[in-house]
XYZ file of C-alpha atoms in Angstrom:
573
model
C 15.077 52.276 12.165
C 17.074 49.138 12.558
C 15.682 48.623 16.065
C 12.075 49.103 14.912
C 12.619 46.725 12.002
C 13.997 44.107 14.363
C 11.011 44.482 16.686
C 8.592 44.131 13.765
C 10.440 41.054 12.552
C 10.289 39.451 16.016
C 6.563 40.216 16.335
C 5.940 38.726 12.901
C 7.962 35.630 13.818
C 6.022 35.122 17.072
C 2.744 35.520 15.174
C 3.759 32.964 12.553
C 4.952 30.481 15.151
C 1.765 30.861 17.134
C -0.333 30.540 14.005
C 1.582 27.469 12.821
C 1.351 25.832 16.232
C -2.362 26.557 16.588
C -3.072 25.411 13.039
C -2.028 21.922 14.076
C -5.247 21.708 16.090
C -8.108 20.443 13.975
C -11.578 22.000 13.766
C -13.725 19.091 14.937
C -17.110 20.829 15.079
C -20.004 18.822 13.520
C -20.578 19.384 9.809
C -23.009 22.278 9.294
C -22.910 23.418 12.922
C -22.841 27.168 13.674
C -22.687 26.875 17.454
C -19.765 26.684 19.862
C -19.000 23.565 21.887
C -20.912 23.212 25.145
C -18.942 22.608 28.346
C -18.531 18.912 28.939
C -21.095 17.670 31.456
C -19.434 14.297 32.082
C -22.021 12.191 30.244
C -19.393 11.031 27.729
C -15.822 9.959 28.298
C -12.797 8.810 26.336
C -10.842 5.781 27.584
C -7.678 4.040 26.370
C -7.896 0.443 27.557
C -4.753 -0.957 29.135
C -3.055 2.430 29.466
C -2.593 4.141 32.821
C -1.361 7.620 31.816
C 1.431 5.943 29.844
C 1.867 4.036 26.597
C 4.343 1.456 25.338
C 5.929 2.478 22.013
C 4.379 0.819 18.950
C 1.799 -0.956 21.111
C -1.785 -1.180 19.766
C -4.515 0.003 22.156
C -8.311 -0.025 22.026
C -9.833 3.444 22.419
C -13.433 3.732 23.620
C -15.757 6.723 23.467
C -18.702 5.827 25.704
C -21.564 7.324 27.648
C -21.420 7.264 31.454
C -25.177 6.910 32.027
C -27.894 4.645 30.647
C -29.711 7.201 28.494
C -27.364 9.502 26.542
C -26.770 8.905 22.823
C -24.832 10.703 20.116
C -24.853 10.794 16.314
C -21.379 12.081 15.438
C -17.865 11.972 16.835
C -14.257 12.763 16.004
C -11.281 11.308 17.871
C -7.885 12.888 17.128
C -4.321 12.146 18.221
C -2.007 15.105 18.796
C 1.706 14.976 19.564
C 3.935 17.554 21.188
C 5.528 20.277 19.085
C 9.263 20.503 18.657
C 11.713 22.649 16.751
C 12.454 21.575 13.217
C 16.138 20.483 13.299
C 16.572 21.900 9.785
C 14.963 25.209 10.702
C 14.922 26.013 14.446
C 12.535 28.927 13.835
C 9.860 26.486 12.673
C 7.749 24.295 14.934
C 6.690 20.862 13.720
C 4.467 18.209 15.250
C 5.835 14.791 16.039
C 4.097 11.625 14.939
C 1.306 10.830 17.455
C 0.844 7.266 16.272
C -2.009 6.023 14.130
C -5.738 5.875 14.788
C -7.588 3.133 12.909
C -11.380 2.987 12.581
C -13.610 0.023 13.244
C -17.107 -0.708 11.903
C -18.719 2.527 13.130
C -15.970 4.871 11.938
C -13.762 5.957 9.049
C -10.614 8.002 8.566
C -11.437 11.695 8.849
C -11.464 13.700 5.606
C -10.561 16.969 7.317
C -8.253 16.117 10.212
C -4.929 14.334 10.275
C -4.503 11.406 12.676
C -8.277 11.343 13.243
C -11.260 9.018 12.964
C -14.876 10.156 12.621
C -18.326 8.601 12.260
C -19.196 6.664 9.108
C -22.956 7.204 9.593
C -25.270 9.410 11.642
C -27.075 6.588 13.402
C -27.502 7.048 17.134
C -24.755 5.451 19.218
C -24.030 4.826 22.863
C -20.363 3.926 22.356
C -17.728 3.473 19.664
C -14.350 1.729 19.532
C -11.224 2.306 17.471
C -7.562 1.316 17.545
C -4.600 3.526 18.320
C -1.104 2.322 17.568
C 1.309 4.274 19.745
C 4.268 6.011 18.083
C 7.846 4.784 18.181
C 10.005 5.513 21.198
C 11.256 9.045 21.771
C 8.050 10.839 20.704
C 7.162 12.159 24.143
C 3.535 12.623 25.161
C 0.427 12.173 22.990
C -2.993 13.704 23.631
C -6.157 11.996 22.403
C -9.096 14.385 22.047
C -12.730 13.535 21.337
C -15.669 15.497 19.995
C -19.109 13.989 20.535
C -22.299 15.503 19.032
C -25.878 14.798 20.039
C -27.073 17.038 17.180
C -25.710 19.744 14.887
C -26.202 22.312 17.619
C -25.361 20.347 20.773
C -21.830 19.000 20.897
C -18.964 18.674 23.351
C -15.190 18.463 23.076
C -12.043 18.602 25.186
C -12.068 18.688 28.953
C -10.999 15.887 31.258
C -13.643 13.278 30.310
C -13.000 13.741 26.580
C -9.238 14.266 26.639
C -6.583 11.727 27.573
C -2.868 12.565 27.743
C -0.441 9.653 27.633
C 3.343 9.809 27.930
C 5.833 7.152 26.906
C 6.276 4.416 29.468
C 10.009 4.236 30.029
C 9.619 0.717 31.307
C 9.888 -2.027 28.711
C 7.567 -4.745 27.354
C 7.076 -8.216 28.811
C 10.457 -9.683 28.086
C 12.606 -6.937 29.570
C 13.681 -6.742 33.193
C 11.926 -4.618 35.801
C 13.942 -1.866 37.405
C 17.469 -2.939 38.260
C 18.244 -3.222 41.960
C 21.673 -1.598 41.992
C 21.817 -1.949 45.781
C 21.117 -5.674 45.974
C 21.937 -6.697 49.557
C 20.709 -10.282 49.653
C 23.344 -12.358 51.407
C 22.471 -15.861 50.234
C 23.498 -17.091 46.823
C 20.960 -18.798 44.586
C 20.613 -21.495 41.956
C 18.043 -21.003 39.198
C 16.660 -23.057 36.376
C 15.690 -21.281 33.161
C 13.409 -23.083 30.698
C 12.656 -21.948 27.159
C 9.599 -23.297 25.360
C 9.197 -22.217 21.747
C 5.792 -21.571 20.190
C 6.828 -20.347 16.722
C 4.868 -22.578 14.345
C 2.858 -22.652 11.143
C -0.395 -22.874 13.131
C 0.297 -19.927 15.437
C 2.294 -17.700 13.045
C 1.041 -18.790 9.609
C 1.864 -15.700 7.544
C 4.963 -16.357 5.390
C 6.058 -19.206 7.654
C 8.913 -21.071 5.874
C 7.590 -23.496 3.257
C 9.915 -26.365 4.214
C 8.840 -27.830 7.551
C 12.345 -29.170 8.236
C 13.960 -25.731 7.918
C 12.708 -23.674 10.926
C 14.506 -24.131 14.214
C 15.552 -22.354 17.369
C 19.227 -21.849 18.032
C 20.807 -22.891 21.302
C 19.840 -20.707 24.225
C 22.897 -18.657 25.210
C 23.317 -16.089 27.958
C 24.882 -15.286 31.294
C 24.217 -14.359 34.886
C 26.090 -11.119 35.363
C 26.641 -7.876 37.240
C 24.672 -4.686 36.723
C 27.485 -2.939 34.846
C 27.728 -5.656 32.183
C 25.661 -5.500 28.972
C 25.556 -8.482 26.644
C 22.896 -6.936 24.423
C 20.254 -4.252 24.910
C 17.812 -2.230 22.777
C 19.459 0.944 21.557
C 22.933 -0.646 21.514
C 24.763 -2.016 18.503
C 24.902 -5.809 18.308
C 28.284 -7.414 18.960
C 29.839 -9.808 16.449
C 28.582 -12.671 18.597
C 24.978 -11.456 18.637
C 25.162 -10.754 14.886
C 26.336 -14.307 14.212
C 23.622 -15.707 16.459
C 20.798 -13.612 14.994
C 21.751 -14.085 11.337
C 23.022 -17.671 11.283
C 21.842 -19.245 14.575
C 25.529 -19.846 15.370
C 26.367 -19.416 19.053
C 30.139 -19.978 18.982
C 31.240 -16.333 18.815
C 28.740 -15.154 21.417
C 29.809 -17.928 23.799
C 33.436 -16.908 23.359
C 32.540 -13.287 24.167
C 30.835 -14.433 27.355
C 33.647 -16.758 28.423
C 36.152 -13.908 28.132
C 34.220 -12.054 30.838
C 33.694 -14.900 33.324
C 34.963 -13.553 36.641
C 34.936 -10.012 35.243
C 31.260 -9.096 35.235
C 29.903 -12.592 34.490
C 29.392 -15.448 36.897
C 27.900 -18.252 34.773
C 27.617 -18.950 31.076
C 24.064 -20.151 30.423
C 23.454 -22.552 27.556
C 20.690 -24.910 26.521
C 20.145 -27.026 23.438
C 18.081 -25.544 20.614
C 15.490 -27.621 18.747
C 14.447 -27.983 15.142
C 12.192 -30.104 12.974
C 9.579 -32.076 14.941
C 11.138 -30.863 18.212
C 10.350 -27.148 18.064
C 8.098 -27.329 21.119
C 10.538 -29.349 23.234
C 11.688 -27.389 26.301
C 15.283 -26.237 26.660
C 16.660 -26.058 30.201
C 19.781 -24.651 31.811
C 20.923 -24.084 35.390
C 22.867 -21.052 36.590
C 24.030 -19.352 39.791
C 23.599 -15.811 41.107
C 24.865 -13.720 44.000
C 24.482 -10.143 45.213
C 26.996 -8.955 42.612
C 25.845 -11.054 39.675
C 22.084 -10.852 40.069
C 20.932 -10.202 36.485
C 20.545 -12.544 33.541
C 20.554 -11.982 29.794
C 19.734 -14.697 27.258
C 19.132 -14.892 23.504
C 17.666 -17.508 21.145
C 17.754 -17.014 17.371
C 14.914 -17.709 14.967
C 16.165 -19.577 11.918
C 15.631 -18.766 9.132
C 15.266 -15.031 9.606
C 17.161 -11.891 8.567
C 18.555 -11.137 12.047
C 15.716 -11.864 14.450
C 16.009 -13.382 17.881
C 14.140 -13.840 21.158
C 15.389 -13.171 24.651
C 15.530 -11.059 27.769
C 18.170 -8.524 28.655
C 19.371 -7.470 32.096
C 16.515 -9.280 33.826
C 16.622 -8.525 37.548
C 16.425 -11.459 39.975
C 17.155 -9.532 43.193
C 13.848 -8.023 44.286
C 13.400 -4.661 45.957
C 13.000 -6.267 49.384
C 16.386 -7.977 48.876
C 15.015 -11.470 48.395
C 15.473 -13.724 45.392
C 12.729 -13.816 42.790
C 10.840 -17.068 43.262
C 9.419 -17.654 39.795
C 8.510 -15.765 36.637
C 7.137 -16.667 33.202
C 7.869 -14.239 30.386
C 6.367 -14.034 26.903
C 8.964 -13.559 24.182
C 8.555 -11.486 21.016
C 11.105 -10.974 18.222
C 14.011 -8.542 18.420
C 15.896 -7.168 15.422
C 19.697 -7.191 15.721
C 19.999 -4.286 13.242
C 22.507 -6.050 10.992
C 20.327 -7.306 8.110
C 17.578 -5.381 6.287
C 15.516 -8.388 5.206
C 11.821 -8.151 6.032
C 10.709 -11.790 6.041
C 11.941 -15.111 7.375
C 13.478 -16.231 4.091
C 14.563 -12.847 2.722
C 17.878 -12.693 0.894
C 20.799 -11.400 2.950
C 20.853 -7.598 2.804
C 23.519 -6.160 5.061
C 22.384 -3.090 6.989
C 24.946 -0.348 6.488
C 25.554 1.487 8.633
C 24.508 -0.972 11.305
C 21.322 -0.136 13.227
C 20.808 -0.500 16.952
C 19.003 -3.509 18.416
C 15.252 -2.851 18.392
C 11.899 -4.576 18.138
C 11.033 -6.250 14.861
C 8.672 -3.873 13.081
C 5.099 -4.824 13.857
C 2.106 -3.415 11.925
C 4.314 -3.275 8.834
C 2.732 -1.992 5.625
C 4.990 -4.178 3.495
C 3.055 -7.187 2.185
C 6.266 -9.224 2.217
C 6.462 -8.968 6.005
C 5.073 -11.666 8.329
C 3.667 -8.785 10.385
C 1.824 -7.007 7.550
C -0.922 -4.773 8.996
C -0.828 -6.736 12.246
C -1.927 -5.132 15.494
C 0.486 -5.622 18.365
C -2.364 -6.941 20.477
C -2.896 -9.729 17.939
C 0.735 -10.838 17.879
C 1.131 -14.098 19.756
C 4.358 -14.948 21.597
C 7.089 -16.823 19.742
C 8.145 -18.520 22.961
C 8.108 -18.340 26.733
C 10.874 -18.200 29.290
C 10.293 -19.706 32.712
C 12.714 -18.699 35.463
C 12.483 -20.680 38.705
C 14.454 -20.520 41.937
C 15.727 -24.023 42.780
C 17.507 -23.372 46.052
C 19.568 -20.866 47.995
C 22.949 -21.238 49.669
C 23.275 -19.528 53.069
C 26.095 -16.986 53.147
C 27.160 -14.477 55.759
C 26.838 -10.856 54.753
C 30.084 -8.966 54.326
C 29.012 -6.499 57.015
C 28.721 -9.326 59.540
C 32.174 -10.590 58.687
C 33.666 -7.147 59.173
C 31.997 -6.711 62.541
C 33.380 -10.024 63.742
C 36.826 -9.112 62.572
C 36.574 -11.374 59.514
C 37.840 -14.902 59.158
C 41.549 -15.221 58.422
C 42.250 -15.888 54.742
C 43.321 -19.486 54.185
C 46.503 -19.936 52.223
C 45.870 -21.691 48.934
C 48.969 -23.829 49.254
C 47.397 -25.974 51.983
C 46.190 -29.195 50.383
C 43.249 -29.610 52.737
C 41.770 -26.236 51.817
C 41.707 -25.364 48.119
C 40.047 -21.972 48.526
C 37.595 -20.178 50.769
C 35.278 -18.972 48.050
C 32.502 -21.098 46.683
C 32.989 -21.939 43.002
C 30.527 -21.362 40.238
C 27.948 -24.006 39.473
C 29.756 -27.022 38.006
C 29.144 -26.642 34.310
C 30.130 -28.312 31.099
C 30.696 -24.850 29.642
C 33.308 -23.468 32.025
C 36.039 -25.979 32.748
C 38.523 -27.576 30.327
C 39.931 -31.067 30.644
C 42.997 -30.142 32.695
C 46.027 -32.272 33.457
C 48.491 -31.861 36.311
C 50.706 -29.480 34.354
C 47.812 -27.121 33.712
C 47.748 -27.901 29.985
C 45.083 -29.659 28.021
C 45.525 -33.419 28.434
C 42.893 -34.537 25.956
C 43.772 -37.502 23.789
C 43.494 -37.044 19.999
C 39.885 -36.451 19.035
C 37.932 -39.563 18.196
C 35.330 -39.631 15.453
C 31.916 -41.174 15.937
C 31.764 -44.120 13.503
C 28.024 -43.546 13.048
C 28.592 -40.051 11.655
C 29.251 -39.358 7.992
C 32.405 -38.017 6.376
C 30.480 -34.903 5.439
C 29.371 -34.264 9.036
C 31.943 -35.804 11.421
C 31.299 -35.721 15.175
C 33.030 -36.816 18.337
C 31.488 -39.777 20.218
C 28.865 -39.033 22.859
C 30.273 -38.101 26.256
C 29.141 -39.631 29.519
C 25.762 -38.752 30.985
C 25.835 -36.073 33.649
C 24.545 -36.810 37.105
C 20.820 -36.400 37.664
C 20.146 -32.731 38.461
C 17.087 -31.667 40.390
C 15.630 -31.070 43.841
C 15.563 -33.677 46.584
C 12.059 -33.829 48.034
C 10.763 -36.556 50.338
C 13.717 -38.772 49.565
C 13.160 -38.689 45.812
C 15.073 -36.653 43.220
C 13.249 -35.962 39.959
C 15.148 -34.002 37.338
C 17.120 -34.424 34.159
C 20.546 -35.431 32.948
C 22.408 -34.602 29.753
C 25.277 -35.598 27.535
C 26.886 -33.991 24.510
C 29.183 -34.453 21.555
C 30.797 -31.955 19.195
C 30.771 -31.316 15.470
C 34.219 -31.565 13.900
C 35.325 -29.028 11.311
C 38.859 -29.413 9.945
C 39.713 -31.582 12.947
C 38.491 -28.983 15.482
C 35.664 -29.712 17.918
C 33.528 -26.618 17.337
C 31.895 -25.068 20.433
C 34.058 -27.168 22.782
C 35.719 -24.870 25.281
C 39.508 -25.109 25.573
C 41.365 -22.003 26.830
C 44.675 -23.410 25.580
C 43.471 -23.825 22.005
C 44.083 -21.157 19.398
C 41.044 -19.013 18.510
C 39.170 -20.139 15.425
C 36.151 -19.072 13.434
C 35.001 -22.516 12.398
C 31.286 -22.805 11.785
C 29.260 -25.990 11.579
C 27.392 -26.282 8.247
C 23.662 -25.693 8.882
C 22.644 -29.010 7.299
C 24.926 -30.854 9.746
C 23.411 -28.944 12.678
C 19.920 -29.881 11.518
C 20.717 -33.525 10.776
C 22.777 -34.467 13.833
C 22.015 -33.473 17.437
C 25.026 -32.606 19.574
C 23.130 -32.424 22.862
C 20.732 -34.901 24.463
C 18.709 -34.529 27.615
C 16.436 -36.974 29.388
C 14.398 -37.066 32.544
C 15.770 -39.034 35.449
C 14.606 -40.154 38.877
C 16.537 -41.577 41.763
C 16.427 -41.789 45.545
C 18.286 -39.204 47.561
C 19.076 -38.433 51.189
C 17.185 -35.645 52.934
C 20.468 -34.049 54.022
C 21.955 -34.251 50.530
C 21.771 -30.478 50.120
C 24.073 -30.025 53.080
C 26.571 -32.451 51.579
C 26.383 -30.544 48.304
C 27.256 -27.245 49.968
C 30.345 -28.766 51.562
C 31.425 -30.264 48.264
C 30.929 -26.982 46.427
C 33.019 -25.056 48.914
C 36.022 -26.945 47.614
C 37.286 -25.274 44.457
C 37.541 -28.328 42.231
C 37.708 -28.429 38.468
C 35.063 -30.534 36.801
C 35.955 -32.326 33.593
C 33.320 -31.669 30.886
C 31.159 -34.710 30.325
C 32.345 -36.413 33.526
C 30.378 -36.824 36.769
C 31.433 -35.446 40.126
C 33.161 -38.711 40.996
C 35.544 -38.455 38.055
C 38.745 -40.515 38.472
C 40.588 -37.942 36.370
C 39.563 -35.169 38.746
C 40.472 -37.223 41.796
C 43.888 -37.909 40.270
C 44.286 -34.201 39.550
C 43.526 -33.313 43.195
C 45.836 -36.017 44.489
C 48.735 -34.738 42.371
C 48.174 -31.172 43.534
C 48.090 -32.300 47.148
C 51.359 -34.221 46.779
C 53.061 -31.230 45.170
C 51.909 -28.933 47.968
C 53.370 -31.315 50.570
C 56.685 -31.263 48.766
């Protein structure tokens, strides 16, 4: 008896599961029809524009139901979205359908009264084609099938089949501002120098909804990032934001994130990337930075905060520069859309601080929101315009021998570092104001007591402006056209905030926002000067010498020359 009861129970369970699964399919036959669907003859087809068997999560697509000839017409239609079934986590014996996204009607349609996730005709006028929108579901929903019914009359109608059914699965690649596939086997021998340029386009004209009322308030933070190895992650969707990214996204403060990057220089990171952010009346000014890559550190990650915002930022993560054919990417322009750091639950630019607890993972800012307090209220992804663009350009390459070649030739003997005429066989990182402290002969910081700019106020003290950098750019036809920069630092309790000094004690000093907005701490200007055609060769020789560059000082710094001279004298002794 027990065995028969068990068999009956299993049969009943299978019947219920089958019934529940099949009941998720909607009856799309025309109203009043008593006939069965005719086999599709190919005269009508369903298309999802911009999708090639895959969809990007939360992306809005245009769906077209059209005829394939010049004569056919129809009076009724139903387009439905169906997701895959899965076990209910609360009741594994029950099957439930996942969210297939949302279909939205246009002028010739309306939401269906009888089918979920469906759109049908709003009138019985003859039609040759119809359009509607489909917003794809969030990530992790698997495949979605769009099915169409098209009726020429109550008795003649078609559904399903290849022309009227489209199955789309989640595209595991990412949107515009995320790297293509990572080349884990990058074998390019030459090293490369790149320039990255950020141009913001967040403005009242382009993004008018709930744009901050005060024109002086919106600004972009400094651009901060790194060129790094494939096993290093500064930030990525699905990961929790670090303290540095949280501080950047919520307060447009880059200090903590820069410190996190500096700690990893030489251990997964080659170059700290930084460029000056812009605010009132300068929002559209470009921000530029130069960085170096090699076949170990061939990815870049950058971030730029939107201020004010809950915790929103722009950027690219793990963007691959080493192409599949083992050459360096020449140039790329990338549209940037907002990311959510997952640390604040505000929904608009000027929302009050609402800490997200527990912290969420980094993800896209919610588009097509149904909250009227959101800047993206009922917005289609296709209508969202970029908040900025990132332009990555290869400036030059530095010829290097591949490691395999060196091994075959027996390898060059390692030069002892104690010889004064040879300070190291490896080429240093790109000379940068962000990497090297002002170092004296004893290896300790030799900076004189910090001066205060007399033109600054007591409320917002700053150091005086440093010297202009040398003109950076490419030498072409005897003329170098580029830019040069200088900087100063905000002082908080006598500490130069954001000035790198490895010998200084860690601090969490933050510059008051009104001081950041009122006083620039970074200036950049275009420059032009004559140059020798063989200057690049001279530069390679100079860079092969591991020399420490004093921040704010040019290559010909007397302090650096004195430092080298003292080291050489000590080595001789």
